Amino acid sequence: MSLPCIARARRFEPGAHRPFFMASEQVGWIREQDVPLLAAWPDVFEIGAAAVKLSARFDENADRRSAALAAVIGALAAQGRIVGWRDETYAVRNAFDGAPLAYIERAASRFFGTMTYAVHLNGIVKYADRAPQLWIARRSETKATDLGMLDNVVAGGIAWGLSIKETIVKECWEEAGIEATLAARAEPGRTVHVLQSLPEGTQAEQVFVYDLPLPDDFAPRNQDGEVGEHRLARIDEVARWIEDGEMTVDASLATLDCMLRHRWIDEEAAAGIDTLFVAPLIER
């Protein structure tokens, strides 16, 4: 079976983008249609036929790069070119443990195609007398992206300054009312690498997948208004939602990873997913 989420996770055309560099390192991808917008800041960007570079005059440190980018990002947001402002800082870095080259508003990460990081938790309820089930969330209609779609019980981007574990605790409480002591039981799965074109730009993201065993008497309770509802569903129901494209790409891949590791589905049901557990071959 060929699932649409697996193909979409690598639906990206390098030829429709220009690599984005800072400090001699490629850190992102900018769509050809967006490159002319940056010409308004000739003192910030060096625009060439093959690439866009942040001017070397800002190479002194990450703070200088950040300040230069902040002025551009604010102007692009005012023009409606960058949407979904979060007031959340992301670090520009090609490895999660790498030193940040700059700091940008989260909403700008897809415009510049910079690498982002996220955690997704599969909320698993196991029973003594029947098959396990999964808690699934429906994203609020007011979310900046993928509004109204089905999602994992907990999922969120990792902001600068937070570790994976700290993000898990934070997101568990905000999205599902899961206390820190219970969130600490999260068990690591695999890491999914996504590189896909979206209406707002490029999603280049590493998704750290975790499983969280939940008591059978626990019911998620959203705290931050970002989840419309929660459902406790059978494995076959969730598999059908993935097949029908009702779940987000990220959540679909995180859930498939869980199902494969627990052998709830056959490998043939998720043919091609193994390629997503390694970084794309496109040079970063």
Tab-separated table of C-alpha atoms in Angstrom:
chain	number	residue	atom	x	y	z
A	1	MET	CA	0.000	0.000	0.000
A	2	SER	CA	1.219	3.513	-0.819
A	3	LEU	CA	-0.009	5.992	1.771
A	4	PRO	CA	-0.328	9.655	0.724
A	5	CYS	CA	1.362	10.925	3.898
A	6	ILE	CA	4.589	9.067	3.049
A	7	ALA	CA	4.791	10.614	-0.416
A	8	ARG	CA	3.871	14.079	0.875
A	9	ALA	CA	6.622	14.021	3.497
A	10	ARG	CA	9.191	14.305	0.690
A	11	ARG	CA	7.167	16.310	-1.836
A	12	PHE	CA	9.787	18.928	-2.562
A	13	GLU	CA	11.315	20.323	-5.767
A	14	PRO	CA	14.804	21.778	-5.239
A	15	GLY	CA	14.627	23.480	-8.631
A	16	ALA	CA	11.710	25.622	-7.463
A	17	HIS	CA	13.792	27.007	-4.600
A	18	ARG	CA	17.104	28.694	-3.954
A	19	PRO	CA	19.306	27.505	-1.122
A	20	PHE	CA	19.543	29.983	1.750
A	21	PHE	CA	22.942	30.469	3.375
A	22	MET	CA	24.271	32.210	6.427
A	23	ALA	CA	27.824	32.065	7.760
A	24	SER	CA	28.769	29.930	4.715
A	25	GLU	CA	26.318	27.208	5.740
A	26	GLN	CA	23.110	26.281	3.953
A	27	VAL	CA	20.312	26.631	6.460
A	28	GLY	CA	17.164	26.672	4.361
A	29	TRP	CA	15.268	26.968	1.089
A	30	ILE	CA	13.504	30.030	-0.311
A	31	ARG	CA	10.878	29.634	-3.018
A	32	GLU	CA	11.732	31.282	-6.339
A	33	GLN	CA	8.498	33.268	-6.116
A	34	ASP	CA	9.611	34.725	-2.763
A	35	VAL	CA	13.162	35.650	-3.750
A	36	PRO	CA	12.147	39.005	-5.351
A	37	LEU	CA	10.598	40.077	-2.032
A	38	LEU	CA	14.035	40.000	-0.416
A	39	ALA	CA	15.488	42.383	-2.992
A	40	ALA	CA	13.971	45.194	-0.890
A	41	TRP	CA	16.807	44.594	1.614
A	42	PRO	CA	20.037	44.711	-0.446
A	43	ASP	CA	22.026	45.460	2.699
A	44	VAL	CA	20.754	42.246	4.318
A	45	PHE	CA	20.735	39.680	1.510
A	46	GLU	CA	23.128	38.802	-1.287
A	47	ILE	CA	20.870	37.435	-4.024
A	48	GLY	CA	22.569	35.337	-6.671
A	49	ALA	CA	21.302	33.114	-9.459
A	50	ALA	CA	22.128	29.974	-7.496
A	51	ALA	CA	21.525	31.006	-3.881
A	52	VAL	CA	20.424	33.645	-1.391
A	53	LYS	CA	22.906	34.537	1.327
A	54	LEU	CA	22.632	36.583	4.461
A	55	SER	CA	25.221	39.316	4.054
A	56	ALA	CA	28.631	38.510	5.509
A	57	ARG	CA	28.528	41.834	7.314
A	58	PHE	CA	26.370	40.105	9.944
A	59	ASP	CA	28.748	37.194	10.477
A	60	GLU	CA	30.070	38.600	13.739
A	61	ASN	CA	27.598	36.599	15.821
A	62	ALA	CA	24.103	35.138	16.041
A	63	ASP	CA	22.675	38.276	17.638
A	64	ARG	CA	23.639	40.451	14.650
A	65	ARG	CA	22.128	37.960	12.215
A	66	SER	CA	18.997	37.752	14.329
A	67	ALA	CA	18.557	41.525	14.443
A	68	ALA	CA	18.940	41.837	10.669
A	69	LEU	CA	16.429	39.051	10.045
A	70	ALA	CA	13.956	40.384	12.623
A	71	ALA	CA	13.498	43.643	10.704
A	72	VAL	CA	12.836	41.724	7.485
A	73	ILE	CA	10.495	39.229	9.130
A	74	GLY	CA	8.469	41.995	10.760
A	75	ALA	CA	8.041	43.779	7.438
A	76	LEU	CA	7.084	40.588	5.587
A	77	ALA	CA	4.538	39.767	8.270
A	78	ALA	CA	3.025	43.259	7.915
A	79	GLN	CA	2.716	42.612	4.172
A	80	GLY	CA	0.933	39.301	4.806
A	81	ARG	CA	3.827	37.289	3.373
A	82	ILE	CA	4.524	35.589	6.698
A	83	VAL	CA	1.413	34.430	8.520
A	84	GLY	CA	0.529	32.693	11.775
A	85	TRP	CA	2.679	34.817	14.079
A	86	ARG	CA	3.425	32.868	17.287
A	87	ASP	CA	5.629	35.122	19.440
A	88	GLU	CA	7.824	32.058	19.793
A	89	THR	CA	11.557	31.929	19.092
A	90	TYR	CA	13.147	29.218	16.977
A	91	ALA	CA	16.885	28.744	16.579
A	92	VAL	CA	18.331	28.417	13.097
A	93	ARG	CA	20.469	25.264	13.307
A	94	ASN	CA	20.868	22.173	11.139
A	95	ALA	CA	21.281	19.835	14.098
A	96	PHE	CA	19.212	19.867	17.262
A	97	ASP	CA	22.323	20.028	19.416
A	98	GLY	CA	24.089	22.482	17.112
A	99	ALA	CA	24.997	26.052	17.978
A	100	PRO	CA	22.340	28.508	16.716
A	101	LEU	CA	23.368	30.676	13.786
A	102	ALA	CA	20.416	33.014	14.405
A	103	TYR	CA	17.078	33.266	16.194
A	104	ILE	CA	13.835	33.916	14.308
A	105	GLU	CA	10.099	34.101	14.922
A	106	ARG	CA	8.599	30.625	14.527
A	107	ALA	CA	6.208	31.747	11.793
A	108	ALA	CA	9.169	32.722	9.599
A	109	SER	CA	10.795	29.285	9.626
A	110	ARG	CA	8.803	28.006	6.659
A	111	PHE	CA	9.288	31.169	4.604
A	112	PHE	CA	13.059	30.638	4.883
A	113	GLY	CA	12.790	26.829	4.920
A	114	THR	CA	14.962	26.473	8.001
A	115	MET	CA	15.166	23.255	9.997
A	116	THR	CA	12.665	22.950	12.832
A	117	TYR	CA	12.139	20.322	15.506
A	118	ALA	CA	8.995	18.880	17.055
A	119	VAL	CA	7.745	16.168	19.387
A	120	HIS	CA	4.722	13.940	18.716
A	121	LEU	CA	3.307	11.601	21.345
A	122	ASN	CA	1.144	8.571	20.689
A	123	GLY	CA	-1.242	8.248	23.634
A	124	ILE	CA	-1.695	4.497	24.098
A	125	VAL	CA	-4.279	2.804	26.298
A	126	LYS	CA	-3.690	-0.908	26.837
A	127	TYR	CA	-6.331	-3.249	28.213
A	128	ALA	CA	-6.105	-6.689	29.765
A	129	ASP	CA	-9.106	-8.032	27.858
A	130	ARG	CA	-9.084	-6.239	24.495
A	131	ALA	CA	-6.935	-4.611	21.870
A	132	PRO	CA	-5.119	-1.350	22.632
A	133	GLN	CA	-6.508	1.995	21.543
A	134	LEU	CA	-5.066	5.421	20.756
A	135	TRP	CA	-6.097	8.865	21.933
A	136	ILE	CA	-6.399	11.146	18.910
A	137	ALA	CA	-6.859	14.926	18.959
A	138	ARG	CA	-8.644	17.157	16.483
A	139	ARG	CA	-6.848	20.434	15.924
A	140	SER	CA	-8.749	23.617	16.659
A	141	GLU	CA	-10.277	25.534	13.759
A	142	THR	CA	-8.221	28.534	14.903
A	143	LYS	CA	-4.803	26.851	14.509
A	144	ALA	CA	-2.325	28.550	12.194
A	145	THR	CA	-1.784	25.346	10.183
A	146	ASP	CA	-3.742	22.140	9.467
A	147	LEU	CA	-6.808	23.520	11.215
A	148	GLY	CA	-9.491	20.978	12.018
A	149	MET	CA	-7.360	17.968	11.092
A	150	LEU	CA	-6.742	14.943	13.280
A	151	ASP	CA	-3.477	14.881	15.234
A	152	ASN	CA	-1.629	12.953	17.905
A	153	VAL	CA	-2.865	13.442	21.463
A	154	VAL	CA	0.156	15.693	22.056
A	155	ALA	CA	2.263	17.399	19.392
A	156	GLY	CA	4.270	20.595	19.397
A	157	GLY	CA	7.294	22.437	18.079
A	158	ILE	CA	10.414	22.741	20.203
A	159	ALA	CA	11.113	26.381	20.958
A	160	TRP	CA	14.619	27.687	21.547
A	161	GLY	CA	15.777	27.105	25.113
A	162	LEU	CA	13.694	23.974	25.687
A	163	SER	CA	14.911	20.383	25.602
A	164	ILE	CA	12.891	17.520	24.154
A	165	LYS	CA	11.835	16.375	27.629
A	166	GLU	CA	10.890	19.890	28.711
A	167	THR	CA	8.816	20.290	25.562
A	168	ILE	CA	7.050	17.002	26.219
A	169	VAL	CA	6.084	18.101	29.737
A	170	LYS	CA	4.962	21.536	28.502
A	171	GLU	CA	2.923	20.256	25.561
A	172	CYS	CA	1.418	17.367	27.534
A	173	TRP	CA	-0.113	19.807	29.991
A	174	GLU	CA	-1.184	22.450	27.469
A	175	GLU	CA	-2.732	20.083	24.933
A	176	ALA	CA	-4.072	17.254	27.067
A	177	GLY	CA	-3.898	18.165	30.776
A	178	ILE	CA	-1.317	15.437	31.372
A	179	GLU	CA	0.621	15.999	34.585
A	180	ALA	CA	4.426	16.071	34.536
A	181	THR	CA	4.747	12.803	36.465
A	182	LEU	CA	2.716	10.995	33.818
A	183	ALA	CA	4.403	12.809	30.912
A	184	ALA	CA	7.773	11.601	32.243
A	185	ARG	CA	6.773	8.052	31.258
A	186	ALA	CA	7.003	8.883	27.563
A	187	GLU	CA	9.045	6.270	25.690
A	188	PRO	CA	11.130	7.273	22.630
A	189	GLY	CA	10.332	5.923	19.191
A	190	ARG	CA	12.131	6.947	16.017
A	191	THR	CA	12.830	10.328	14.416
A	192	VAL	CA	10.951	11.224	11.239
A	193	HIS	CA	12.496	13.647	8.737
A	194	VAL	CA	10.046	15.733	6.718
A	195	LEU	CA	10.897	17.952	3.747
A	196	GLN	CA	7.751	19.138	2.009
A	197	SER	CA	6.430	22.173	0.173
A	198	LEU	CA	3.485	23.900	1.815
A	199	PRO	CA	1.419	26.995	0.956
A	200	GLU	CA	3.435	29.049	3.459
A	201	GLY	CA	6.837	27.785	2.281
A	202	THR	CA	8.967	24.760	3.146
A	203	GLN	CA	8.624	22.442	6.114
A	204	ALA	CA	12.062	21.013	6.892
A	205	GLU	CA	11.485	19.297	10.211
A	206	GLN	CA	12.711	16.528	12.453
A	207	VAL	CA	9.870	14.946	14.404
A	208	PHE	CA	10.883	13.113	17.576
A	209	VAL	CA	8.274	10.383	18.085
A	210	TYR	CA	7.325	9.141	21.552
A	211	ASP	CA	4.790	6.711	22.964
A	212	LEU	CA	2.984	7.572	26.184
A	213	PRO	CA	1.128	4.790	28.023
A	214	LEU	CA	-2.023	6.290	29.546
A	215	PRO	CA	-4.275	4.818	32.267
A	216	ASP	CA	-7.565	3.434	30.986
A	217	ASP	CA	-9.459	5.864	33.238
A	218	PHE	CA	-7.611	8.935	31.921
A	219	ALA	CA	-9.302	11.393	29.551
A	220	PRO	CA	-7.349	14.254	27.909
A	221	ARG	CA	-8.464	17.804	28.711
A	222	ASN	CA	-7.114	20.586	26.525
A	223	GLN	CA	-5.803	23.642	28.395
A	224	ASP	CA	-4.730	26.120	25.709
A	225	GLY	CA	-7.610	26.111	23.223
A	226	GLU	CA	-5.545	24.514	20.447
A	227	VAL	CA	-7.461	21.215	20.466
A	228	GLY	CA	-11.106	20.972	19.456
A	229	GLU	CA	-11.767	17.463	20.777
A	230	HIS	CA	-10.156	14.147	21.753
A	231	ARG	CA	-11.202	10.695	20.600
A	232	LEU	CA	-10.287	7.261	21.913
A	233	ALA	CA	-10.087	5.116	18.788
A	234	ARG	CA	-9.383	1.579	17.695
A	235	ILE	CA	-6.201	0.884	15.729
A	236	ASP	CA	-8.175	0.057	12.565
A	237	GLU	CA	-10.070	3.357	12.840
A	238	VAL	CA	-6.862	5.356	13.102
A	239	ALA	CA	-5.319	3.431	10.200
A	240	ARG	CA	-8.325	4.332	8.067
A	241	TRP	CA	-8.040	8.028	8.989
A	242	ILE	CA	-4.388	7.942	7.919
A	243	GLU	CA	-5.253	6.241	4.644
A	244	ASP	CA	-8.012	8.765	3.959
A	245	GLY	CA	-5.733	11.738	4.693
A	246	GLU	CA	-7.760	12.946	7.677
A	247	MET	CA	-4.670	13.180	9.912
A	248	THR	CA	-1.839	15.658	9.447
A	249	VAL	CA	1.243	14.337	7.668
A	250	ASP	CA	3.355	14.594	10.834
A	251	ALA	CA	0.782	12.834	13.004
A	252	SER	CA	0.230	10.134	10.397
A	253	LEU	CA	3.937	9.332	10.267
A	254	ALA	CA	4.315	9.379	14.064
A	255	THR	CA	1.326	7.061	14.411
A	256	LEU	CA	2.570	4.689	11.720
A	257	ASP	CA	5.931	4.505	13.492
A	258	CYS	CA	4.111	3.500	16.676
A	259	MET	CA	1.949	0.933	14.905
A	260	LEU	CA	4.950	-0.640	13.181
A	261	ARG	CA	7.075	-0.833	16.336
A	262	HIS	CA	4.204	-2.488	18.230
A	263	ARG	CA	3.443	-4.733	15.234
A	264	TRP	CA	-0.160	-3.590	15.069
A	265	ILE	CA	0.188	-3.293	11.293
A	266	ASP	CA	2.363	-5.094	8.739
A	267	GLU	CA	5.355	-3.362	7.174
A	268	GLU	CA	3.683	-3.631	3.781
A	269	ALA	CA	0.941	-1.310	5.033
A	270	ALA	CA	3.463	1.513	5.338
A	271	ALA	CA	5.740	0.778	2.398
A	272	GLY	CA	8.412	3.437	1.936
A	273	ILE	CA	8.268	4.898	5.437
A	274	ASP	CA	11.759	3.641	6.313
A	275	THR	CA	13.250	6.293	4.025
A	276	LEU	CA	11.760	8.967	6.290
A	277	PHE	CA	13.782	7.850	9.308
A	278	VAL	CA	16.947	9.173	7.665
A	279	ALA	CA	17.651	12.771	6.653
A	280	PRO	CA	16.929	13.737	3.020
A	281	LEU	CA	19.837	13.352	0.616
A	282	ILE	CA	19.533	17.005	-0.412
A	283	GLU	CA	22.517	18.795	1.054
A	284	ARG	CA	21.760	21.134	3.931
